[in-house]
Amino acid sequence: MTNEAGLHTTVTLGAGRLTIEDVWALAHRRAAVRLNDDADFQARIARGAAFLDRLLAEEGHIYGVTTGYGDSVTRRVPAALVAELPLHLTRFHGCGLGADLSLEASRAVLVARLCSLAQGVSGVSLGLLQRLCWLLQQDLIPRIPEEGSVGASGDLTPLSYVAAVLVGERDLFRDGRLQPAADVYRALGIAPLVLRPKEGLALMNGTAVMTALSCLAYQRCAYLMQLTTRITALMCEALAGNAFHFDARLFAAKPHPGLQQVAAWLRADLQAGALPRHSDRLQDRYSLRCAPHVIGVVVDGLPWWRQLIENELNSANDNPLIDGDEEHVMHGGHFYGGHIAMAMDSMKTAIANLADLLDRQLALLVDSKFNKGLPGNLSGATGERSVINHGFKALQIAVSAWTAEALKQTLPASIFSRSTECHNQDKVSMGTIAARDCLRVLQLSEQVAAACLLAAVQGVELRRAITTPAAPLAPGLQAHCAAVRRISAPLIEDRPLEAELRQLVTAIQQQVWPLYTESEHG
């Protein structure tokens, strides 16, 4: 059954742990969202806010509520000005620059922040949680510039754009169009939120941006890993590779689960043993023979990255934390994004290695010295027209450029901690920059994959035209070749490939092609 939004599933926030898949579904509008309406959950939220109110009434001393922020912690805020303090926090952090986050990424930010505040130890009101959930339900998405966070004290500057929209300031996307938040509220007859004393800090002092980006990166990485395996199988077919390099007995001797899984997928795709492959080389070059050893690193990294990302997603990561049950105010540093920084720095390196693997495979495929009898640059032109047609020559150069840029981006962001804010934030995570780097590496690597997919399909077709007899392709390879050909015709006469490449990249990012399951062919 579908819900009111016409979506097939609903994700409830505040009712248990969220997964990366939940965030992905909500970010891409493939699921609806609701806030837990359980009485016990709502009562817990209310107790935290009520405890904070009592402390204020008793003139309690609370960071960010009765004091200035950061190094200004020593400045006591008069009681008459406490209510204004959150608004000042949202405003002076409105200095973000760079490109805006995509709508998908900004939705994921709202989900991640709401999930953290719903842990019940941030001292915020139920009304704040409901308003964040309402933004998601109405698809009213804050415009969030991507630059300006050092990843501790959380994603202050980008998250200020979420807080600003809640109070009716700055801009949001409505129906895909950017509009002033105040105009949207007036049109809808909705009053902007008035932030309670700690709510500006609770909204902004956390890891929601880096965590949201890492959830999206994880899903794209997992898909790209499988796609790289499928492209490798096509490359092996096109290059008349030796399928027995992926023999189960061979891989039993090196017990990395990811390594073994990739080899199993390749065995099935290549129907190992179905037809002898004749070659003048006893061993294929490393970019074919060692493909499981490259791709398998990603497979084995995924559980570790999931643990780091999902623990951060389901954490309370602002400061101070407010325990309304035991009535404690706990000052700490949960806004520090070190786990996300480590996940993203390592993930982007593993992804760039996928791009490098595919780049090396393509270099073999287009070179008549190494491609075992295929035309140079995989040109489909024949006769006298072969002289003026250049096939995939320029695309191989472009793939080399994208790969080089991806590899260049792999320098760890987390090692560039900077001392900021009068040396109060003297050790910071750089987790948000690491996550942005990872997404850039993904974009470049997906472009590499799209180009290599085009070339690999052409290579398979050219190989089968000169091979007798040619055993049938495995069903997965047949389906993938057909899917590519629905977007891009065989390259006979030279033509611009940009539009087709962009379609393929979009298909990859939308994950439209089914690939493998973890247990399949295992």
XYZ file of C-alpha atoms in Angstrom:
522
model
C 0.000 0.000 0.000
C 1.058 3.589 -0.574
C 0.850 6.426 1.920
C -0.531 9.943 1.474
C 2.556 11.047 -0.437
C 2.157 8.167 -2.877
C 5.283 6.468 -1.540
C 5.514 2.812 -0.660
C 7.344 3.016 2.674
C 7.426 5.275 5.698
C 10.450 5.947 7.887
C 9.627 6.846 11.490
C 12.135 9.056 13.272
C 12.538 8.675 17.010
C 11.421 5.045 17.027
C 14.749 3.214 16.707
C 17.994 3.243 14.784
C 18.024 4.696 11.302
C 20.028 3.014 8.569
C 21.971 4.443 5.669
C 19.239 3.043 3.416
C 16.601 5.020 5.349
C 18.511 8.242 4.756
C 19.008 7.395 1.070
C 15.295 6.679 0.608
C 14.223 9.904 2.296
C 16.839 11.956 0.458
C 15.574 10.663 -2.901
C 11.878 10.939 -1.987
C 11.448 7.165 -2.183
C 9.939 7.019 1.298
C 7.728 9.226 3.455
C 8.771 10.461 6.883
C 6.931 10.732 10.163
C 7.891 11.563 13.725
C 7.261 9.007 16.434
C 3.942 9.835 18.101
C 4.430 7.369 20.959
C 3.541 8.973 24.296
C 6.719 7.768 26.010
C 8.918 9.256 23.280
C 7.137 12.597 23.394
C 7.236 12.660 27.189
C 11.006 12.110 27.165
C 11.485 15.031 24.792
C 9.252 17.189 26.992
C 11.175 16.273 30.171
C 14.446 17.508 28.672
C 12.936 20.838 27.667
C 11.195 21.229 31.041
C 14.419 20.519 32.967
C 16.179 23.211 30.952
C 13.371 25.657 31.756
C 13.722 24.948 35.478
C 17.466 25.514 35.339
C 16.946 28.866 33.660
C 14.326 29.847 36.218
C 16.825 28.992 38.944
C 19.521 31.052 37.180
C 21.531 27.969 36.240
C 24.822 28.386 34.392
C 24.587 26.566 31.033
C 26.970 26.858 28.113
C 25.393 28.381 25.038
C 22.228 29.206 26.954
C 23.384 31.679 29.593
C 26.886 32.151 28.157
C 28.359 33.221 24.858
C 29.492 30.629 22.344
C 32.872 28.970 21.937
C 35.699 31.051 23.358
C 33.027 33.492 24.570
C 31.972 30.922 27.177
C 33.343 33.257 29.857
C 30.823 35.964 28.947
C 27.637 35.669 31.026
C 24.452 36.556 29.146
C 21.926 38.629 31.121
C 18.590 36.895 31.673
C 16.807 39.528 29.603
C 18.926 38.626 26.532
C 18.895 34.808 26.801
C 15.920 34.504 24.464
C 17.706 36.472 21.721
C 20.943 34.477 21.854
C 19.877 31.580 19.540
C 18.888 34.017 16.797
C 22.309 35.666 16.945
C 23.961 32.256 16.602
C 22.023 31.507 13.433
C 22.825 34.911 11.958
C 26.530 35.328 12.556
C 27.172 31.879 11.071
C 25.453 32.846 7.821
C 28.747 33.055 5.918
C 28.728 29.862 3.857
C 30.144 29.947 0.343
C 30.748 27.554 -2.527
C 28.182 25.520 -4.391
C 24.896 24.667 -2.712
C 24.270 21.116 -1.566
C 21.975 19.167 -3.861
C 18.343 18.765 -2.856
C 19.072 15.114 -2.035
C 21.979 16.060 0.209
C 20.002 18.824 1.933
C 17.113 16.448 2.623
C 19.615 14.009 4.108
C 20.941 16.811 6.341
C 17.446 17.405 7.734
C 17.041 13.674 8.375
C 20.409 13.395 10.123
C 19.787 16.427 12.349
C 16.305 15.282 13.261
C 17.581 11.797 14.071
C 20.203 13.206 16.435
C 17.808 15.535 18.240
C 15.276 12.704 18.546
C 17.729 10.834 20.787
C 16.111 12.893 23.549
C 19.148 14.447 25.234
C 19.397 17.806 23.492
C 16.903 19.782 25.588
C 14.794 20.799 22.601
C 11.028 21.007 22.358
C 8.764 18.573 20.579
C 7.681 21.515 18.441
C 11.166 21.857 16.966
C 11.235 18.188 15.991
C 7.773 18.465 14.479
C 8.772 21.518 12.420
C 11.870 19.757 11.049
C 9.718 16.769 10.136
C 7.176 19.102 8.516
C 9.878 20.615 6.293
C 10.714 17.132 5.040
C 7.088 16.173 4.545
C 6.365 19.353 2.578
C 9.700 19.109 0.744
C 10.636 22.625 1.828
C 14.386 22.273 1.712
C 16.864 24.881 3.011
C 19.517 26.174 0.640
C 22.791 25.059 2.252
C 26.176 26.265 0.917
C 28.652 23.409 1.166
C 31.737 25.317 2.373
C 32.554 26.709 5.793
C 32.717 23.807 8.268
C 35.823 22.386 9.924
C 33.836 19.500 11.405
C 34.034 20.654 15.049
C 32.255 22.324 16.785
C 30.061 20.472 14.360
C 28.777 21.778 11.040
C 27.959 25.193 12.455
C 27.930 27.328 9.319
C 26.037 24.982 6.959
C 23.572 24.022 9.695
C 22.883 27.702 10.377
C 21.014 27.663 7.068
C 18.655 25.020 8.471
C 18.119 27.032 11.657
C 17.575 30.228 9.655
C 14.824 28.664 7.547
C 13.065 27.484 10.695
C 12.884 31.080 11.956
C 11.747 32.354 8.561
C 15.040 33.735 7.262
C 17.233 33.056 4.187
C 16.040 30.831 1.351
C 14.513 27.424 0.754
C 13.566 25.306 -2.216
C 9.851 24.841 -2.826
C 8.844 22.731 -5.807
C 12.439 22.969 -6.965
C 12.426 26.800 -7.010
C 14.465 28.928 -4.621
C 12.306 31.334 -2.600
C 12.729 33.440 0.559
C 11.619 31.392 3.543
C 9.546 34.315 4.846
C 7.543 34.440 1.595
C 6.857 30.699 1.720
C 5.643 30.881 5.315
C 3.311 33.770 4.449
C 1.928 31.906 1.444
C 1.260 28.825 3.555
C -0.103 30.737 6.529
C 2.543 29.259 8.812
C 4.291 31.221 11.558
C 8.084 30.942 11.694
C 9.434 29.046 14.666
C 10.648 30.945 17.723
C 13.726 29.114 18.963
C 13.888 28.251 22.649
C 17.099 29.070 24.565
C 19.216 26.056 23.539
C 17.562 25.241 20.223
C 19.820 27.290 17.969
C 22.846 25.528 19.442
C 21.165 22.122 19.309
C 20.357 22.589 15.618
C 23.810 23.768 14.598
C 26.257 22.126 16.989
C 26.447 18.651 15.453
C 27.681 16.446 12.623
C 24.531 16.339 10.489
C 26.050 17.648 7.252
C 29.073 15.356 7.158
C 26.925 12.408 8.291
C 24.285 13.062 5.640
C 26.906 13.301 2.908
C 28.577 10.114 4.122
C 25.259 8.209 3.933
C 24.861 9.244 0.304
C 28.514 8.467 -0.431
C 28.176 4.990 1.092
C 25.254 4.051 -1.158
C 26.976 5.343 -4.269
C 30.215 3.581 -3.317
C 28.469 0.239 -2.773
C 26.812 0.472 -6.169
C 29.959 1.609 -7.962
C 31.826 -1.365 -6.494
C 29.349 -3.778 -8.077
C 29.309 -1.863 -11.345
C 33.109 -1.989 -11.491
C 32.863 -5.765 -11.129
C 30.377 -5.963 -13.990
C 32.547 -3.728 -16.211
C 35.561 -5.891 -15.385
C 33.661 -8.955 -16.594
C 32.833 -7.154 -19.846
C 36.473 -6.114 -20.194
C 37.550 -9.734 -19.733
C 35.153 -10.787 -22.491
C 36.381 -8.033 -24.795
C 40.068 -8.767 -24.121
C 39.674 -12.567 -24.323
C 40.786 -12.756 -20.719
C 41.436 -15.904 -18.733
C 38.381 -16.619 -16.578
C 40.319 -19.197 -14.580
C 42.165 -16.360 -12.832
C 39.013 -16.228 -10.667
C 38.905 -19.954 -9.815
C 37.231 -20.766 -6.486
C 40.101 -23.031 -5.390
C 42.577 -20.224 -5.989
C 40.591 -17.750 -3.933
C 40.022 -20.194 -1.115
C 43.699 -19.678 -0.332
C 43.230 -15.970 0.465
C 40.279 -15.667 2.844
C 39.257 -12.019 2.546
C 35.458 -12.252 2.179
C 35.220 -9.327 -0.226
C 37.954 -10.697 -2.430
C 36.181 -14.031 -2.609
C 32.804 -12.437 -3.315
C 34.099 -10.392 -6.262
C 35.827 -13.455 -7.710
C 32.560 -15.389 -7.409
C 30.633 -12.666 -9.232
C 33.251 -12.640 -11.995
C 33.175 -16.442 -12.319
C 29.441 -16.364 -12.833
C 29.532 -13.463 -15.273
C 32.281 -15.112 -17.294
C 30.746 -18.595 -17.072
C 34.168 -19.925 -16.178
C 34.819 -23.227 -17.880
C 32.073 -22.866 -20.475
C 34.475 -22.248 -23.336
C 38.275 -22.412 -23.481
C 39.883 -19.044 -24.138
C 42.931 -19.020 -26.380
C 45.668 -16.560 -25.544
C 49.364 -16.154 -26.091
C 49.722 -15.123 -22.439
C 49.619 -17.575 -19.575
C 48.612 -14.742 -17.262
C 46.531 -11.647 -17.961
C 47.809 -8.238 -16.954
C 47.154 -7.085 -13.417
C 44.185 -4.839 -14.178
C 42.243 -7.997 -15.120
C 43.897 -10.682 -13.033
C 44.021 -8.659 -9.819
C 40.633 -6.980 -10.167
C 39.135 -8.890 -7.184
C 42.044 -7.726 -5.067
C 41.228 -4.092 -5.868
C 37.437 -4.274 -5.790
C 37.415 -6.626 -2.797
C 38.960 -3.936 -0.606
C 35.793 -1.885 -1.077
C 33.566 -4.873 -0.284
C 35.452 -5.516 2.934
C 35.493 -1.820 3.828
C 31.739 -1.405 3.565
C 30.791 -3.047 6.921
C 33.356 -0.942 8.759
C 32.230 2.271 7.080
C 28.588 1.396 7.794
C 29.356 0.955 11.485
C 31.077 4.329 11.724
C 28.415 6.185 9.729
C 25.336 4.640 11.322
C 26.680 5.042 14.865
C 27.230 8.738 14.131
C 23.800 9.013 12.511
C 22.120 7.579 15.610
C 24.104 9.612 18.109
C 23.375 12.751 20.077
C 26.182 14.995 18.875
C 25.527 18.501 20.155
C 26.857 20.174 23.304
C 25.903 20.343 26.078
C 23.662 17.308 26.378
C 20.610 17.614 28.605
C 19.493 14.570 30.592
C 15.944 15.390 31.603
C 15.441 12.081 33.413
C 18.458 12.202 35.743
C 18.571 16.016 35.529
C 22.158 16.480 34.397
C 23.779 18.975 32.067
C 26.755 17.262 30.419
C 29.378 19.380 28.674
C 31.501 17.491 26.161
C 32.657 17.234 22.582
C 30.302 14.892 20.716
C 30.189 17.394 17.848
C 33.655 16.196 16.801
C 33.391 14.339 13.488
C 36.480 12.167 13.654
C 34.726 8.914 12.828
C 33.111 10.362 9.727
C 36.429 11.910 8.687
C 38.147 8.532 8.940
C 35.354 6.775 7.045
C 35.353 9.322 4.236
C 39.137 9.625 3.930
C 39.491 5.863 3.602
C 36.425 5.437 1.382
C 37.563 8.032 -1.133
C 40.918 6.263 -1.474
C 39.230 2.921 -2.129
C 36.900 4.518 -4.682
C 39.752 6.223 -6.510
C 41.399 2.819 -6.815
C 38.287 1.592 -8.638
C 38.651 4.450 -11.110
C 42.340 3.670 -11.543
C 41.566 -0.002 -12.192
C 39.017 0.849 -14.885
C 41.359 3.410 -16.432
C 44.069 0.734 -16.807
C 41.584 -1.726 -18.311
C 40.450 0.856 -20.855
C 44.043 1.647 -21.790
C 44.534 -2.027 -22.713
C 41.248 -2.231 -24.580
C 41.828 0.677 -26.959
C 45.487 -0.102 -27.713
C 45.955 -2.417 -30.687
C 49.282 -3.547 -29.188
C 47.478 -5.087 -26.209
C 43.836 -5.726 -27.131
C 44.387 -9.061 -28.891
C 43.237 -8.239 -32.381
C 40.575 -5.605 -31.854
C 40.657 -2.406 -33.921
C 42.729 0.445 -32.583
C 40.646 2.745 -30.333
C 37.753 0.288 -30.807
C 36.638 2.066 -33.958
C 33.754 0.332 -35.678
C 34.534 1.912 -39.038
C 35.788 -0.331 -41.826
C 37.408 0.023 -45.243
C 38.758 3.353 -46.349
C 36.616 5.163 -43.733
C 38.644 3.584 -40.947
C 41.401 6.107 -41.733
C 39.365 9.142 -40.671
C 37.533 7.597 -37.692
C 39.160 7.615 -34.266
C 36.714 5.700 -32.073
C 37.354 6.040 -28.341
C 40.702 7.846 -28.617
C 39.553 11.093 -26.978
C 37.412 9.287 -24.423
C 40.464 7.372 -23.188
C 42.217 10.704 -22.661
C 39.216 12.056 -20.754
C 39.114 8.938 -18.565
C 42.773 9.437 -17.772
C 42.044 13.049 -16.753
C 39.105 12.095 -14.515
C 41.117 9.331 -12.910
C 44.068 11.608 -12.240
C 41.799 14.163 -10.582
C 40.151 11.475 -8.466
C 43.535 10.191 -7.303
C 44.630 13.750 -6.546
C 41.633 14.173 -4.207
C 42.644 11.279 -1.959
C 44.982 13.222 0.326
C 43.340 12.778 3.753
C 41.391 15.838 4.858
C 41.558 14.780 8.502
C 45.292 15.486 8.728
C 44.667 19.190 8.047
C 43.219 20.115 11.420
C 43.297 23.875 11.973
C 43.177 25.834 15.212
C 40.169 28.148 15.002
C 37.981 30.439 17.075
C 40.623 31.904 19.410
C 42.140 28.435 19.888
C 38.967 27.141 21.527
C 38.488 24.831 18.547
C 42.189 23.974 18.448
C 41.782 20.411 17.133
C 39.073 19.829 14.542
C 38.009 16.842 12.438
C 37.683 18.201 8.883
C 35.001 15.523 8.483
C 32.787 17.663 6.263
C 35.612 18.413 3.863
C 36.492 14.713 3.795
C 32.872 13.877 2.914
C 32.776 16.507 0.181
C 36.056 15.166 -1.190
C 34.587 11.673 -1.227
C 31.564 12.815 -3.204
C 33.839 14.527 -5.720
C 35.899 11.345 -6.100
C 32.649 9.445 -6.607
C 31.504 11.840 -9.320
C 34.784 11.490 -11.197
C 34.832 7.713 -10.756
C 31.238 7.383 -11.959
C 32.259 9.309 -15.068
C 35.120 6.866 -15.558
C 32.698 3.955 -15.131
C 30.266 5.398 -17.681
C 33.019 5.799 -20.271
C 34.453 2.345 -19.623
C 31.001 0.812 -19.848
C 30.554 2.295 -23.323
C 33.933 1.043 -24.438
C 33.569 -2.390 -22.854
C 30.244 -3.041 -24.584
C 31.732 -1.988 -27.910
C 34.731 -4.215 -27.220
C 32.528 -7.209 -26.469
C 30.615 -6.718 -29.706
C 33.802 -6.370 -31.743
C 35.297 -9.480 -30.101
C 32.220 -11.573 -30.788
C 32.270 -10.489 -34.429
C 35.712 -12.093 -34.898
C 35.318 -15.120 -32.594
C 34.016 -18.467 -33.830
C 32.318 -20.074 -32.064
C 31.244 -17.431 -29.542
C 29.585 -18.843 -26.445
C 26.464 -16.992 -25.287
C 27.094 -14.200 -22.815
C 25.915 -14.766 -19.266
C 22.442 -13.290 -18.653
C 23.783 -10.442 -16.523
C 26.211 -9.347 -19.216
C 23.572 -9.661 -21.936
C 21.174 -7.485 -19.960
C 23.799 -4.866 -19.277
C 24.892 -4.645 -22.897
C 21.270 -4.234 -23.960
C 20.729 -1.492 -21.355
C 23.750 0.444 -22.601
C 22.634 0.098 -26.207
C 19.267 1.646 -25.328
C 21.232 4.787 -24.460
C 24.123 4.649 -26.899
C 24.364 3.060 -30.344
C 27.563 1.325 -31.495
C 30.312 3.798 -32.348
C 30.902 3.399 -36.099
C 31.356 6.942 -37.381
C 32.907 9.475 -34.995
C 30.329 11.507 -33.044
C 30.212 13.575 -29.862
C 29.607 11.305 -26.865
C 28.903 13.886 -24.176
C 25.123 13.542 -24.099
C 25.294 9.750 -23.966
C 27.918 9.859 -21.227
C 25.759 12.189 -19.161
C 22.807 9.813 -19.524
C 24.962 6.911 -18.400
C 26.314 8.832 -15.403
C 22.759 9.696 -14.380
C 21.719 6.048 -14.715
C 24.655 5.040 -12.505
C 23.832 7.630 -9.848
C 20.156 6.664 -9.877
C 21.199 3.003 -9.662
C 18.723 1.951 -12.327
C 20.475 -1.279 -13.300
C 20.155 -4.279 -10.977
C 23.517 -5.897 -10.328
C 24.483 -8.553 -7.787
C 23.362 -9.589 -4.325
C 25.869 -10.444 -1.615
C 24.944 -14.115 -1.593
C 24.567 -14.435 -5.344
C 27.069 -16.828 -6.916
C 28.861 -17.058 -3.580
